[in-house]
Every structure is written in C-alpha cells, then in structure tokens.
Amino acid sequence: MRDYKEFMSEILIDEGTLQKRVADLGAEISRDYQGKNPVLICILRGGMVFLVDLMRHITVPHQMDFMAIASYGLGARASAGNVRLTLDLQTDIHGRDVLLVEDIVDSGNTLAYVLEFLQTRQPRSLKVCALLDKEERREIAVPIHYRGFVIPDKYVFGYGLDLDEYYRNLPFVAIVDLEKYQPPLS
Ligand code: IMP
Ligand code: MG
C-alpha cells in the first residue's frame, strides 16, 4: 500500500483539534447522562476509533456494544439507501439509554436505517453522537444530538475512516486527492 502522503491533499482536522473536540463532547455527554448508565453503540468499523477516545472522557458508568451493516452503493458510500444488518448487538437495549456513536453522516441513509432498527427494540432514549457531518450532502433528515465538526463535501480518511479499509489508524482527518488515489487491485 502506498504512503498516504502520496494522495493526501491536506489535513482537514489535526490531532490536537480532534482530541480537544472529543474531550468536550465527552464532557457534554457526561453532564447530560448524569445518574444514567447509557449503552454506547458503535457501527463497525468507522466509528471505532472515535468511540474508544470518546468513552475515556465519559465519566458516567456505561457499556459499549457493536453492530455492523453492509451497504450496496457506489464505492464506500451508502447513498443508494440500500443498507442491511450484518452483525447484531449482544446487549438488550430495551428500556436503556442508547447513544449511537458514528464516524460520519453523509447522505444520512445509514443513520436513518440504524435509528429505525434500534427504535424497534424500544430503548428508553436514543441519541446520536457523530464526529463528522457532511451536512450539504444530506438526503434524509436525521437527528444529530452531539456533533463534532461540520465538514465540506470532500472524501476524507483517517481517525477511523478508511480508504479501501486502510489508513483508519491515522490520528487526523485528511482530504484525499481523488485524482492521485487509486484503489488497490486486491
Ligand atoms: P451515509 O449513509 O451516506 O450517511 O454514509 C455514511 C457512511 O459512508 C459512513 O459511515 C462511512 O462509512 C461512509 N462515508 C461517507 N463519507 C465518507 C468519507 O468521506 N470517507 C470515508 N467514509 C465515508
Ligand atoms: Mg460508518
């Protein structure tokens, strides 16, 4: 795999800015969930890096769980609205305070599907924390109660977000130069 510097156009959100915002979101969530024991739910795999950083700033006792979905669309995007559950939760969320932790909301189709699915299990409350919001690409209205950053309509990678499953480890969010990036052959 090539070094990301060969196709990165710029760093959009640097490590310090990300960590500061994640800490602030964690503090806000801790205040709002005072006296409660929420379940944080992460949709694999993009939200994982954000979740593990965020939960270390959440001071109320909480649990975490994972679910996975597959989307059929063009490339990595779920914009066709065809989303299917591939991994279910291990936790019974009936009557629980659920906080869905997402890496990025683009068209909103993924989030809309997941919220509808989670609602059928009758949680006591259901809120959304999303690190990145590509607001101008929204196709379906979705609630975002805690939002890290509004970003422009550019394809980004790093801090959990991938390019063909690579580069999730980078501690910053960067914009890819799509003229220079070529997907791996295998
Ligand atoms: P939506 O259903 O269109 O809102 O798409 C959300 C999903 O698409 C995210 O959870 C990501 O997996 C993926 N996605 C959207 N934009 C980007 C991006 O810029 N970089 C990496 N993944 C993205
Ligand atoms: Mg995702």
PDB file of N, CA and C and ligand atoms in Angstrom, residues 43 46-47 102-104, ligand 2:
ATOM      1  N   ILE A  43     -21.161   1.645  15.154  1.00  0.00           N
ATOM      2  CA  ILE A  43     -21.345   0.904  13.910  1.00  0.00           C
ATOM      3  C   ILE A  43     -19.958   0.627  13.338  1.00  0.00           C
ATOM      4  N   GLY A  46     -16.016   2.185  11.065  1.00  0.00           N
ATOM      5  CA  GLY A  46     -15.538   3.563  11.052  1.00  0.00           C
ATOM      6  C   GLY A  46     -15.584   4.306  12.377  1.00  0.00           C
ATOM      7  N   GLY A  47     -16.603   4.012  13.206  1.00  0.00           N
ATOM      8  CA  GLY A  47     -16.785   4.778  14.431  1.00  0.00           C
ATOM      9  C   GLY A  47     -15.919   4.307  15.595  1.00  0.00           C
ATOM     10  N   GLU A 102     -21.241   7.591  15.795  1.00  0.00           N
ATOM     11  CA  GLU A 102     -20.944   7.421  14.371  1.00  0.00           C
ATOM     12  C   GLU A 102     -19.727   8.253  13.956  1.00  0.00           C
ATOM     13  N   ASP A 103     -19.007   7.754  12.983  1.00  0.00           N
ATOM     14  CA  ASP A 103     -17.863   8.500  12.466  1.00  0.00           C
ATOM     15  C   ASP A 103     -18.310   9.681  11.609  1.00  0.00           C
ATOM     16  N   ILE A 104     -19.206   9.408  10.661  1.00  0.00           N
ATOM     17  CA  ILE A 104     -19.564  10.458   9.700  1.00  0.00           C
ATOM     18  C   ILE A 104     -20.993  10.258   9.198  1.00  0.00           C
TER      19      ILE A 104
HETATM   20 MG    MG B   2     -19.571   4.413   9.352  1.00  0.00          MG
END
